[in-house]
mmCIF file of C-alpha atoms in Angstrom:
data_model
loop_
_atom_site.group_PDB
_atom_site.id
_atom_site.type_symbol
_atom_site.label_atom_id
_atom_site.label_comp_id
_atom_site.label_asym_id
_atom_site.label_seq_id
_atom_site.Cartn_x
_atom_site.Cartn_y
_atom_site.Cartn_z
ATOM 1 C CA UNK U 1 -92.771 116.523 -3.233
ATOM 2 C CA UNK U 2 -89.153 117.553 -3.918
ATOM 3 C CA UNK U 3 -87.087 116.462 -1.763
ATOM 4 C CA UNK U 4 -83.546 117.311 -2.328
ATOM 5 C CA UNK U 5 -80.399 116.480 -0.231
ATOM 6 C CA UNK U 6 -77.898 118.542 0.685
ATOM 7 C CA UNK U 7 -74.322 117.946 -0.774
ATOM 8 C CA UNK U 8 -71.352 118.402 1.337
ATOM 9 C CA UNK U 9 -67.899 118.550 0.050
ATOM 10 C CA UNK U 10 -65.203 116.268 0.868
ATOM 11 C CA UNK U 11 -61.830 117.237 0.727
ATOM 12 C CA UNK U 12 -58.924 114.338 1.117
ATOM 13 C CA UNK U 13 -56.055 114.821 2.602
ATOM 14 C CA UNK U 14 -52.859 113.169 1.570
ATOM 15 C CA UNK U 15 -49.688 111.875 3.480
ATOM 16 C CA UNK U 16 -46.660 112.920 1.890
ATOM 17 C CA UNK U 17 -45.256 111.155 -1.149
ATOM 18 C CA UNK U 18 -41.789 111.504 -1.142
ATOM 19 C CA UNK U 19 -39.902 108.012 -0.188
ATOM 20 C CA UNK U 20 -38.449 108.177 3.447
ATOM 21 C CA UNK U 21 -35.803 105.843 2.901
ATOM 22 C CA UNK U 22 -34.916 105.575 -0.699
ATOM 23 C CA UNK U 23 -32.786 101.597 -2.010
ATOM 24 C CA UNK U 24 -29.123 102.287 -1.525
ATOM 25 C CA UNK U 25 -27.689 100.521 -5.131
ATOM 26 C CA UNK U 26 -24.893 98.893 -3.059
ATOM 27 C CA UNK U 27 -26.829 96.717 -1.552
ATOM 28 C CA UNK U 28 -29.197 96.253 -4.132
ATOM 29 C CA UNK U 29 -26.147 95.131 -6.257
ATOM 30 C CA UNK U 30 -24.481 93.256 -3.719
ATOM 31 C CA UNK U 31 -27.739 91.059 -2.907
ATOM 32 C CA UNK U 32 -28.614 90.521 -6.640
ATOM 33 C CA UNK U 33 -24.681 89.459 -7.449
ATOM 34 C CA UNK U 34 -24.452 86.825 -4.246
ATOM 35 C CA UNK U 35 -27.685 85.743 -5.683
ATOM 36 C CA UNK U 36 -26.743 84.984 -9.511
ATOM 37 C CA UNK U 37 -23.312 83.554 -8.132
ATOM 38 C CA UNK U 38 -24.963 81.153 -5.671
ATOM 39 C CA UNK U 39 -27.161 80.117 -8.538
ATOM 40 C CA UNK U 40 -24.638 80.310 -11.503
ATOM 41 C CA UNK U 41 -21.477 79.330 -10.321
ATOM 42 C CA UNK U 42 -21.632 75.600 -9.953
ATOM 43 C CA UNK U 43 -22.759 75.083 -13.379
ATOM 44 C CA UNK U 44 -20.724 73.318 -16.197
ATOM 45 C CA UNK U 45 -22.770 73.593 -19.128
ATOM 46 C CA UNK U 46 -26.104 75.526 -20.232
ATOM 47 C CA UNK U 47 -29.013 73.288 -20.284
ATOM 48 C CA UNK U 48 -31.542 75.557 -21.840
ATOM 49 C CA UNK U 49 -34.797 73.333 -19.600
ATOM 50 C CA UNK U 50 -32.821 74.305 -16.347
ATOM 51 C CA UNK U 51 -31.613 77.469 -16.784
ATOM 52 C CA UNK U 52 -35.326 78.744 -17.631
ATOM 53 C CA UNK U 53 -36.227 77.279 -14.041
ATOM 54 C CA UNK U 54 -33.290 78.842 -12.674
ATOM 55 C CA UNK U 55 -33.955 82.559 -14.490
ATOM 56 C CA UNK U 56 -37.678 82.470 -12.314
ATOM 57 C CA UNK U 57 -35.698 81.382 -9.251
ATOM 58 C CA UNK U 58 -33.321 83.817 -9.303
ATOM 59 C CA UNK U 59 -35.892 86.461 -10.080
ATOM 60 C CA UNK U 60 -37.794 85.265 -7.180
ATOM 61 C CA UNK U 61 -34.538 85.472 -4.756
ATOM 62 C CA UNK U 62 -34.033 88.753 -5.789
ATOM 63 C CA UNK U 63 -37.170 90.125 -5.355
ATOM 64 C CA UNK U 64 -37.667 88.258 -2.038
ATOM 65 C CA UNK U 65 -34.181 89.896 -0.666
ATOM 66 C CA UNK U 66 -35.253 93.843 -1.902
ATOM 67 C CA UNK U 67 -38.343 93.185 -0.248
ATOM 68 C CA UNK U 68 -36.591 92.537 3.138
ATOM 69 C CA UNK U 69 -34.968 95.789 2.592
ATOM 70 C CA UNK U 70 -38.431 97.225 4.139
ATOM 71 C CA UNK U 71 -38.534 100.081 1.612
ATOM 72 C CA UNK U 72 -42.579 100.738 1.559
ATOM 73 C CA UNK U 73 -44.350 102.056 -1.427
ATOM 74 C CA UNK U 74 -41.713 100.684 -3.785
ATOM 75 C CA UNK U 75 -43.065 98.034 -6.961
ATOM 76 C CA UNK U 76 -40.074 95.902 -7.334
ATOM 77 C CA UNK U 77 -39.558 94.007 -11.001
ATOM 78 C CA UNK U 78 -36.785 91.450 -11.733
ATOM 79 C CA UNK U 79 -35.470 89.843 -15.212
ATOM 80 C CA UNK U 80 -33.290 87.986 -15.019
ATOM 81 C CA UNK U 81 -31.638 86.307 -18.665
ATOM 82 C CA UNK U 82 -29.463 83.713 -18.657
ATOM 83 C CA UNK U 83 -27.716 82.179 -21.823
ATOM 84 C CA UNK U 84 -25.183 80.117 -23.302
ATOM 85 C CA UNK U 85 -21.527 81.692 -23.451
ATOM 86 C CA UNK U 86 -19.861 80.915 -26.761
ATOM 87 C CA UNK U 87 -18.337 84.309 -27.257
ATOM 88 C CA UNK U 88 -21.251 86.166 -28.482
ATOM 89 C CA UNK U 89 -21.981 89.754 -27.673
ATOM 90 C CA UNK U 90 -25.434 90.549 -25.846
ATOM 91 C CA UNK U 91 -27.674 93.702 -25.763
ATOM 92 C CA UNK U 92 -30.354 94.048 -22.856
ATOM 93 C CA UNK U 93 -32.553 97.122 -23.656
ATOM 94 C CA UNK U 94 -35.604 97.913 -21.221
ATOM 95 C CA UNK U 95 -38.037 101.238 -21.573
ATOM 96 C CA UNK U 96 -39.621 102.329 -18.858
ATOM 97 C CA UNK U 97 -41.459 105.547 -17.875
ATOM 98 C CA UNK U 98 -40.676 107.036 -14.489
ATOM 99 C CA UNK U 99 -39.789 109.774 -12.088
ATOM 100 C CA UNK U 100 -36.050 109.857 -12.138
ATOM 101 C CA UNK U 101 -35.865 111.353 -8.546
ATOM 102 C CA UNK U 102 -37.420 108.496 -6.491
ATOM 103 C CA UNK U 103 -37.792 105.441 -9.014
ATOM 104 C CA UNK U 104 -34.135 103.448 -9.681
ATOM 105 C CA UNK U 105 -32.959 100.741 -12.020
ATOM 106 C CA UNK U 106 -30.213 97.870 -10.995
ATOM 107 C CA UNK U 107 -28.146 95.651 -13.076
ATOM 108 C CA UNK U 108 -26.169 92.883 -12.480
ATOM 109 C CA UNK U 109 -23.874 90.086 -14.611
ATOM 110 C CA UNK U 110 -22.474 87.174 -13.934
ATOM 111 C CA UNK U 111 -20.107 85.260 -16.741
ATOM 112 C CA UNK U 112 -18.409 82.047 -16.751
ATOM 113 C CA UNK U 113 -16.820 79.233 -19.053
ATOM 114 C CA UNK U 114 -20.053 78.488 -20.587
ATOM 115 C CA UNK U 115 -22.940 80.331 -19.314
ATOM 116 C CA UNK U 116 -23.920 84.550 -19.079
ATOM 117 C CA UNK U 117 -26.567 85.687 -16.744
ATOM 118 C CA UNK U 118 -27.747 89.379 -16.467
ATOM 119 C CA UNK U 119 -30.195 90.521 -13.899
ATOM 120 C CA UNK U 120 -32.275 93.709 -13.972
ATOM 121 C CA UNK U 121 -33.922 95.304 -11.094
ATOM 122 C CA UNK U 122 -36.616 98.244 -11.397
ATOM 123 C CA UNK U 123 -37.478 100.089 -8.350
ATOM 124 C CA UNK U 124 -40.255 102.060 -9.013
ATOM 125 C CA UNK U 125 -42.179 104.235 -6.375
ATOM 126 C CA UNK U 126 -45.922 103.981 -6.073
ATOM 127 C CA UNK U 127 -47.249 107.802 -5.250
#
C-alpha cells in the first residue's frame, strides 16, 4: 500500500577552479605573429578566393599551437581578417563577456605592400 522511498541527499564536491597555469601573452603573441608571417609574407597581391582559405588556415595554426601550450580548461577562439592594403584605415571591435582575472584576449598584425592581416585570440576559462 504506500510504499515510499527514502531520499538521501547528495552533496558534490568540486575541484578548485582557479587556472593552475594561466597563457603567458608572450608566447601567445610570438606563436600567432610567426604564424601570420609564415602565411603572409610571401604574398604579392590580395586575391580575395585565397586569402579567405588562408584566414581559416591561419586560424587553425593558431589554435592548434595554443593548444600545445597544455593550458587545460581554457576555450580557445581565433579570427583572423585579412584584407587588401591600399592605405585604408581598419577598426576590429569584438564584445565579449568574461572574468577579467583568468580569461585573456590576444592580438596580432601583420602589414605589407599590399595585404593587412589581424589576428585575434580569446582565451577564455571554462569553470
Amino acid at each position: 500500500m504506500g510504499n515510499k522511498m527514502a531520499t538521501k541527499k547528495v552533496v558534490a564536491t568540486l575541484p578548485n577552479t582557479a587556472p593552475a597555469k594561466p597563457f603567458k601573452i608572450s608566447e601567445v603573441k610570438n606563436a600567432m605573429k610567426e604564424a601570420l608571417r609564415t602565411h603572409l609574407q610571401s604574398e604579392k597581391g590580395y586575391k580575395q578566393d585565397e586569402m579567405a582559405k588562408k584566414c581559416k588556415t591561419i586560424a587553425e595554426e593558431v589554435r592548434k599551437l595554443l593548444r600545445n601550450m597544455n593550458k587545460p580548461r581554457y576555450k580557445i577562439v581565433v579570427q583572423v581578417t585579412i584584407g587588401h592594403n591600399i592605405g585604408q584605415g581598419v577598426r576590429i571591435g569584438a564584445k565579449c563577456l568574461w572574468d577579467s582575472k583568468n580569461d585573456h584576449y590576444v592580438s596580432e598584425t601583420f602589414v605589407s605592400e599590399n595585404i593587412y592581416a589581424v589576428a585575434t585570440a580569446f582565451l577564455v576559462y571554462l569553470y
